[in-house]
Amino acid sequence: MTRKIIPATLIAGDGIGPEIMDATLAVLDAVEAPFEWDRQIAGMGALKDTGDPLPQATLDSIRRTRLGLKGPLETPSGGGFRSINVRLREAFKLYANIRPALTIIPGGRYDNIDLVICRENLEGLYMGFENFIAIDNDPHAVGMATGVNTRQGSRHILEYAFEYAIANGRKKVTVVHKANIMKALTGIFLETAREMYEASYKGRIEFEEVIVDACAMKLVMNPWQFDVLVTTNLFGDILSDLTSGLVGGLGMAPGANIGADAAIFEAVHGSAPDIAGKGIANPIALILASAMMLDHVGLQDKATRVRKAVGETLNVDKIRTGDLGGKANTRELTDALVRRARNG
Ligand code: NAI
Ligand code: MG
């Protein structure tokens, strides 16, 4: 049998990144995923090794492969360098951040959750138009930020969300906004959503509008009322951590960054410095992200095998890491996943 080789860039990342990436590669090997990895570095590790948190070689690699699997990258808070995640999204115009929250382990605080957050990934308050204003002796007397949303940028993610919802047999798209207060910044997003729905999607799918603060409450009280949610950058970031909490936490939440020039797959969570190096991190979020990557390149059969292995390991073998209430470490969970994936 001839197998098509698929070149892809691999960034292990910071903190728990290398641990969960090893686990993910083991599972991908077990299903004979045909990726030819070009290993590159980014983030705090790259800064320490090369003096540059985003080396040119890493950008060149993604430009060539147009496909990446990435561990979390640490970003200093307050000062320091600008988020490498944000810079990667900008460099490859990764305008759609798709973050599904799906219940895999039944009997938790919430059951049968199946939501997808489609987050605008390039605009809003993430553009870095920020500065401090000095008054008298205080260089940080005022902090300010300018958010920018464009009609074009809003159209891109809204079209992605509507098309995604229809293609995946979803019932409803909810646009989440704060246009009552930020009438221009998030008003343009809402206005564009309404226009696009009227012009192209009415009758094909349900549509509703929710203000972000009420949305947060509704997601906690009755998350089943939602299906696909589409929103601006910052709200999507916050709500996707919230929805991960409906399905067992950040250890269960994968994400895809999709754009015109490339697609990069990663977990929703960060580098988890509090547990890094301890061998106890849950690799499932990144493993589920790698399944999204397999879907993206048309290898749905292998994606299904990965997801099946995850379900069987967690629910039949009942091997789970500490964040899921289990006792297994990353190694034990990975071995179990590989056994299941190989036999899938
Ligand atoms: P975090 O997501 O790294 O961790 C939040 C909490 O969840 C911690 O208690 C952590 O131990 C736990 N957790 C996260 N992933 C886990 C896993 N796989 N298994 C078990 N427990 C897990 O968020 P935090 O601490 O706010 O940020 C840490 C760093 O990560 C920061 O530098 C931040 O900028 C960066 N970050 C990077 C992201 C990316 O690369 N896409 C996304 C989010 C944050
Ligand atoms: Mg986040």
Coordinates of C-alpha atoms and ligand atoms in Angstrom, one line a residue:
M1 CA 0.0 0.0 0.0
T2 CA 1.4 3.4 -0.9
R3 CA 0.8 6.1 1.7
K4 CA 0.9 9.8 1.0
I5 CA 3.4 11.6 3.2
I6 CA 2.2 14.8 4.7
P7 CA 4.8 17.3 5.7
A8 CA 3.9 19.2 8.9
T9 CA 5.7 21.5 11.4
L10 CA 6.0 20.4 15.0
I11 CA 6.4 22.8 17.9
A12 CA 6.6 21.0 21.2
G13 CA 6.3 24.2 23.2
D14 CA 6.9 25.3 26.8
G15 CA 6.0 23.9 30.2
I16 CA 4.0 20.7 29.8
G17 CA 4.3 21.0 26.0
P18 CA 7.1 18.4 25.4
E19 CA 5.4 15.9 27.7
I20 CA 2.0 16.1 26.0
M21 CA 3.6 16.3 22.6
D22 CA 5.5 13.0 23.2
A23 CA 2.2 11.4 24.2
T24 CA 0.4 12.8 21.1
L25 CA 3.2 11.6 18.7
A26 CA 3.0 8.1 20.2
V27 CA -0.8 8.0 19.6
L28 CA -0.4 9.3 16.0
D29 CA 2.3 6.7 15.4
A30 CA -0.1 4.0 16.7
V31 CA -2.6 4.9 14.0
E32 CA 0.1 5.3 11.4
A33 CA -0.6 9.0 10.7
P34 CA 1.5 9.8 7.7
F35 CA 2.9 13.1 8.9
E36 CA 6.6 13.9 8.2
W37 CA 7.5 16.2 11.0
D38 CA 9.7 19.2 10.7
R39 CA 10.6 19.9 14.3
Q40 CA 10.9 23.6 15.1
I41 CA 11.0 25.7 18.2
A42 CA 9.1 28.8 19.5
G43 CA 8.2 30.5 22.8
M44 CA 10.2 30.8 26.0
G45 CA 12.3 27.8 25.1
A46 CA 13.3 29.3 21.8
L47 CA 14.0 32.6 23.4
K48 CA 16.4 30.9 25.9
D49 CA 18.1 28.8 23.1
T50 CA 18.4 31.3 20.3
G51 CA 17.5 34.7 21.7
D52 CA 14.3 34.8 19.5
P53 CA 10.9 33.5 20.7
L54 CA 9.8 33.1 17.1
P55 CA 12.8 32.1 14.9
Q56 CA 12.7 32.7 11.2
A57 CA 13.3 28.9 10.6
T58 CA 10.0 28.2 12.4
L59 CA 8.1 30.7 10.2
D60 CA 9.8 29.3 7.1
S61 CA 8.8 25.8 8.0
I62 CA 5.1 26.6 8.5
R63 CA 5.2 28.6 5.3
R64 CA 6.4 25.5 3.5
T65 CA 4.2 22.8 5.2
R66 CA 1.1 25.1 5.8
L67 CA 0.3 22.7 8.6
G68 CA 1.3 22.6 12.2
L69 CA 0.9 20.8 15.5
K70 CA 1.9 23.0 18.4
G71 CA 2.2 22.7 22.2
P72 CA 1.5 25.7 24.4
L73 CA 3.8 28.6 24.4
E74 CA 4.5 30.7 27.5
T75 CA 3.9 34.4 27.3
P76 CA 5.2 36.7 30.0
S77 CA 2.4 38.8 31.6
G78 CA 2.7 42.5 31.8
G79 CA 6.0 43.3 30.1
G80 CA 8.2 41.1 27.9
F81 CA 7.7 39.9 24.4
R82 CA 4.3 39.8 22.5
S83 CA 2.5 36.5 22.5
I84 CA 4.0 34.1 19.9
N85 CA 0.6 32.5 19.6
V86 CA -0.9 35.8 18.4
R87 CA 2.1 36.4 16.1
L88 CA 1.7 33.0 14.5
R89 CA -2.0 33.6 13.9
E90 CA -1.2 37.0 12.3
A91 CA 1.7 35.6 10.2
F92 CA -0.5 32.9 8.6
K93 CA -3.8 34.8 8.8
L94 CA -5.3 32.1 11.0
Y95 CA -8.6 33.9 11.3
A96 CA -10.8 31.0 12.6
N97 CA -10.2 29.5 16.0
I98 CA -12.4 26.4 16.3
R99 CA -12.8 25.1 19.9
P100 CA -15.2 22.2 20.4
A101 CA -16.3 21.2 23.8
L102 CA -17.6 17.6 23.8
T103 CA -18.4 15.3 26.7
I104 CA -16.4 12.2 26.5
I105 CA -16.6 11.0 30.1
P106 CA -20.2 10.6 31.1
G107 CA -21.6 11.3 34.6
G108 CA -19.7 14.5 35.3
R109 CA -21.2 17.8 36.5
Y110 CA -22.6 18.2 33.0
D111 CA -23.5 15.4 30.6
N112 CA -23.9 15.3 26.8
I113 CA -22.3 18.6 26.1
D114 CA -21.6 19.2 22.4
L115 CA -20.7 22.8 21.7
V116 CA -18.4 24.5 19.3
I117 CA -16.9 28.0 19.8
C118 CA -15.8 29.8 16.6
R119 CA -13.6 32.6 17.8
E120 CA -12.4 35.5 15.6
N121 CA -8.6 35.0 15.9
L122 CA -6.9 38.1 14.5
E123 CA -8.7 41.3 15.5
G124 CA -10.5 42.9 18.4
L125 CA -8.5 43.7 21.5
Y126 CA -5.7 41.3 20.5
M127 CA -4.1 43.6 18.0
G128 CA -1.7 45.0 20.5
F129 CA -2.6 48.6 20.0
E130 CA -1.8 49.4 23.6
N131 CA 0.1 52.0 25.5
F132 CA 0.8 53.5 28.8
I133 CA 0.5 57.2 29.5
A134 CA 2.8 58.8 32.0
I135 CA 1.6 61.4 34.4
D136 CA 4.0 63.2 36.7
N137 CA 6.3 60.5 38.1
D138 CA 4.1 57.5 37.2
P139 CA 5.1 56.1 33.8
H140 CA 2.0 53.8 34.0
A141 CA -0.5 56.3 35.2
V142 CA -2.9 55.3 32.4
G143 CA -3.1 52.0 30.5
M144 CA -5.1 52.0 27.3
A145 CA -6.0 49.7 24.4
T146 CA -7.7 50.2 21.1
G147 CA -9.7 47.3 19.7
V148 CA -10.3 47.0 16.0
N149 CA -12.9 44.8 14.3
T150 CA -13.4 45.1 10.6
R151 CA -16.3 44.2 8.4
Q152 CA -14.0 42.0 6.4
G153 CA -12.6 40.2 9.4
S154 CA -16.1 39.7 10.9
R155 CA -17.3 38.3 7.5
H156 CA -14.4 35.8 7.4
I157 CA -15.2 34.2 10.8
L158 CA -18.9 34.5 10.5
E159 CA -18.9 32.8 7.1
Y160 CA -16.7 30.1 8.6
A161 CA -19.1 29.5 11.5
F162 CA -22.2 29.4 9.4
E163 CA -20.7 27.1 6.8
Y164 CA -19.2 24.9 9.5
A165 CA -22.5 24.7 11.3
I166 CA -24.4 23.7 8.1
A167 CA -21.7 21.3 6.9
N168 CA -21.7 19.5 10.3
G169 CA -25.4 19.2 10.7
R170 CA -25.7 21.7 13.5
K171 CA -29.0 23.4 14.3
K172 CA -28.1 26.9 15.5
V173 CA -25.5 29.6 15.3
T174 CA -25.4 32.0 18.3
V175 CA -23.6 35.3 17.8
V176 CA -22.1 36.5 21.1
H177 CA -21.4 40.2 21.4
K178 CA -21.4 43.3 23.7
A179 CA -22.8 45.7 21.2
N180 CA -25.0 47.4 23.8
I181 CA -21.8 48.9 25.3
M182 CA -19.2 48.6 22.6
K183 CA -21.4 49.8 19.9
A184 CA -18.7 50.1 17.2
L185 CA -16.2 47.5 18.2
T186 CA -18.6 44.6 18.7
G187 CA -21.5 46.4 17.0
I188 CA -19.9 45.8 13.6
F189 CA -19.6 42.1 14.4
L190 CA -23.3 41.8 15.3
E191 CA -24.4 44.0 12.3
T192 CA -22.4 41.9 9.9
A193 CA -23.8 38.7 11.4
R194 CA -27.4 39.9 11.0
E195 CA -26.7 41.0 7.4
M196 CA -25.1 37.7 6.4
Y197 CA -27.8 35.7 8.0
E198 CA -30.5 37.6 6.2
A199 CA -28.6 37.4 2.9
S200 CA -27.3 33.9 2.8
Y201 CA -28.3 31.6 5.7
K202 CA -31.9 32.3 6.6
G203 CA -33.9 29.1 6.4
R204 CA -30.8 27.0 6.3
I205 CA -30.0 27.2 10.0
E206 CA -31.3 28.9 13.2
F207 CA -29.7 32.1 14.3
E208 CA -29.7 34.0 17.7
E209 CA -28.0 36.8 19.4
V210 CA -26.7 36.8 23.0
I211 CA -24.8 39.4 25.0
V212 CA -21.6 38.0 26.3
D213 CA -22.2 38.4 30.1
A214 CA -25.6 36.7 29.8
C215 CA -24.0 34.1 27.6
A216 CA -21.6 33.2 30.4
M217 CA -24.5 32.7 32.8
K218 CA -26.5 30.7 30.3
L219 CA -23.6 28.4 29.6
V220 CA -23.3 27.5 33.2
M221 CA -27.1 27.2 33.9
N222 CA -28.2 25.5 30.7
P223 CA -25.4 24.9 28.1
W224 CA -27.6 22.5 26.1
Q225 CA -29.5 25.5 24.7
F226 CA -26.4 26.3 22.6
D227 CA -24.8 24.6 19.6
V228 CA -22.3 26.7 17.5
L229 CA -21.3 30.0 19.1
V230 CA -19.4 32.6 17.1
T231 CA -17.8 35.6 18.7
T232 CA -15.0 38.1 18.8
N233 CA -11.4 37.4 19.9
L234 CA -11.4 38.1 23.6
F235 CA -14.9 36.8 24.3
G236 CA -14.0 33.6 22.5
D237 CA -10.9 33.2 24.5
I238 CA -12.7 33.5 27.8
L239 CA -15.8 31.5 26.8
S240 CA -13.7 28.6 25.5
D241 CA -12.0 28.1 28.8
L242 CA -15.5 28.2 30.3
T243 CA -16.8 25.5 27.9
S244 CA -13.8 23.4 28.6
G245 CA -14.9 23.4 32.2
L246 CA -18.3 21.8 31.1
V247 CA -16.5 18.7 29.8
G248 CA -13.9 18.0 32.4
G249 CA -11.5 21.0 32.2
L250 CA -8.7 22.3 30.0
G251 CA -7.2 18.8 29.7
M252 CA -10.1 17.9 27.4
A253 CA -10.3 20.9 25.1
P254 CA -8.7 20.9 21.6
G255 CA -8.5 23.8 19.1
A256 CA -7.8 24.5 15.5
N257 CA -6.4 27.7 14.1
I258 CA -7.5 27.8 10.5
G259 CA -6.6 30.4 7.9
A260 CA -5.9 31.3 4.3
D261 CA -2.2 30.4 4.5
A262 CA -2.0 27.5 7.0
A263 CA -3.7 25.6 9.8
I264 CA -2.2 25.1 13.2
F265 CA -3.7 22.7 15.8
E266 CA -3.2 23.0 19.5
A267 CA -4.9 22.5 22.9
V268 CA -6.9 25.4 24.4
H269 CA -4.8 25.3 27.5
G270 CA -1.5 27.0 28.2
S271 CA 1.9 25.7 29.4
A272 CA 0.6 24.8 32.9
P273 CA 3.8 25.8 34.7
D274 CA 2.3 24.6 38.0
I275 CA 2.6 21.0 36.9
A276 CA 5.3 21.1 34.2
G277 CA 8.0 18.5 34.4
K278 CA 6.0 16.3 36.8
G279 CA 4.8 13.8 34.3
I280 CA 1.2 14.2 35.3
A281 CA -0.2 16.5 32.6
N282 CA -3.3 15.3 30.7
P283 CA -2.3 15.0 27.0
I284 CA -5.8 14.5 25.7
A285 CA -6.5 18.1 24.6
L286 CA -3.5 18.0 22.3
I287 CA -4.4 14.4 21.2
L288 CA -7.9 15.6 20.3
A289 CA -6.3 18.6 18.5
S290 CA -4.2 16.1 16.4
A291 CA -7.5 14.3 15.6
M292 CA -8.8 17.6 14.2
M293 CA -5.6 17.8 12.2
L294 CA -6.2 14.4 10.8
D295 CA -9.8 15.5 9.8
H296 CA -8.4 18.6 8.2
V297 CA -6.1 16.6 5.9
G298 CA -8.9 14.2 5.0
L299 CA -7.9 11.3 7.2
Q300 CA -11.2 11.0 9.0
D301 CA -10.7 7.2 9.5
K302 CA -7.5 7.8 11.5
A303 CA -9.1 10.7 13.4
T304 CA -12.0 8.4 14.4
R305 CA -9.5 5.8 15.6
V306 CA -7.8 8.4 17.8
R307 CA -11.1 9.6 19.3
K308 CA -12.2 6.0 19.8
A309 CA -9.0 5.2 21.6
V310 CA -9.5 8.2 23.8
G311 CA -13.1 7.2 24.7
E312 CA -12.2 3.6 25.4
T313 CA -9.1 4.4 27.5
L314 CA -11.0 6.9 29.6
N315 CA -14.3 5.0 29.9
V316 CA -13.6 1.3 29.4
D317 CA -10.1 1.0 30.8
K318 CA -10.9 3.9 33.2
I319 CA -7.3 5.2 33.0
R320 CA -7.4 8.9 33.8
T321 CA -5.0 11.6 34.9
G322 CA -5.4 13.6 38.1
D323 CA -7.3 16.5 36.6
L324 CA -10.0 14.0 35.6
G325 CA -10.1 12.5 39.1
G326 CA -7.9 9.5 38.2
K327 CA -4.5 8.3 39.4
A328 CA -2.6 7.7 36.1
N329 CA 0.4 9.7 35.1
T330 CA 1.0 10.9 31.5
R331 CA 3.1 7.8 30.7
E332 CA 0.5 5.3 31.9
L333 CA -2.3 7.1 30.1
T334 CA -0.2 7.3 27.0
D335 CA 0.6 3.6 27.0
A336 CA -3.1 2.7 27.4
L337 CA -4.0 5.1 24.6
V338 CA -1.4 3.6 22.3
R339 CA -2.7 0.0 23.0
R340 CA -6.2 1.1 22.2
A341 CA -5.2 3.1 19.1
R342 CA -3.1 0.3 17.7
N343 CA -5.9 -2.2 17.9
G344 CA -8.5 0.3 16.8
Ligands
NAI1 P1 -3.0 27.1 31.7 O1 -4.0 26.7 30.7 O2 -1.6 26.8 31.4 O3 -3.3 26.4 33.1 C1 -4.5 26.7 33.8 C2 -4.7 25.6 34.9 O4 -5.1 24.4 34.2 C3 -3.5 25.2 35.6 O5 -3.8 24.9 36.9 C4 -2.9 24.0 34.9 O6 -2.2 23.1 35.7 C5 -4.2 23.3 34.4 N1 -4.0 22.6 33.1 C6 -3.8 23.1 31.9 N2 -3.6 22.2 31.0 C7 -3.6 21.0 31.7 C8 -3.4 19.7 31.2 N3 -3.2 19.4 30.0 N4 -3.5 18.7 32.2 C9 -3.7 19.0 33.5 N5 -3.9 20.2 33.9 C10 -3.9 21.2 33.0 O7 -3.2 28.7 32.0 P2 -2.2 29.7 32.7 O8 -1.6 29.1 33.9 O9 -3.1 30.9 32.9 O10 -1.1 30.1 31.7 C11 0.2 29.6 31.7 C12 1.0 30.1 30.4 O11 0.4 29.5 29.2 C13 1.0 31.6 30.3 O12 2.3 32.0 29.9 C14 0.1 31.8 29.1 O13 0.4 32.9 28.3 C15 0.3 30.5 28.3 N6 -0.9 30.2 27.4 C16 -0.6 29.7 26.2 C17 -1.6 29.2 25.3 C18 -1.2 28.7 24.0 O14 0.0 28.4 23.7 N7 -2.1 28.5 23.1 C19 -3.0 29.3 25.7 C20 -3.2 29.8 27.1 C21 -2.2 30.2 27.9
MG2 MG -7.0 31.2 26.3

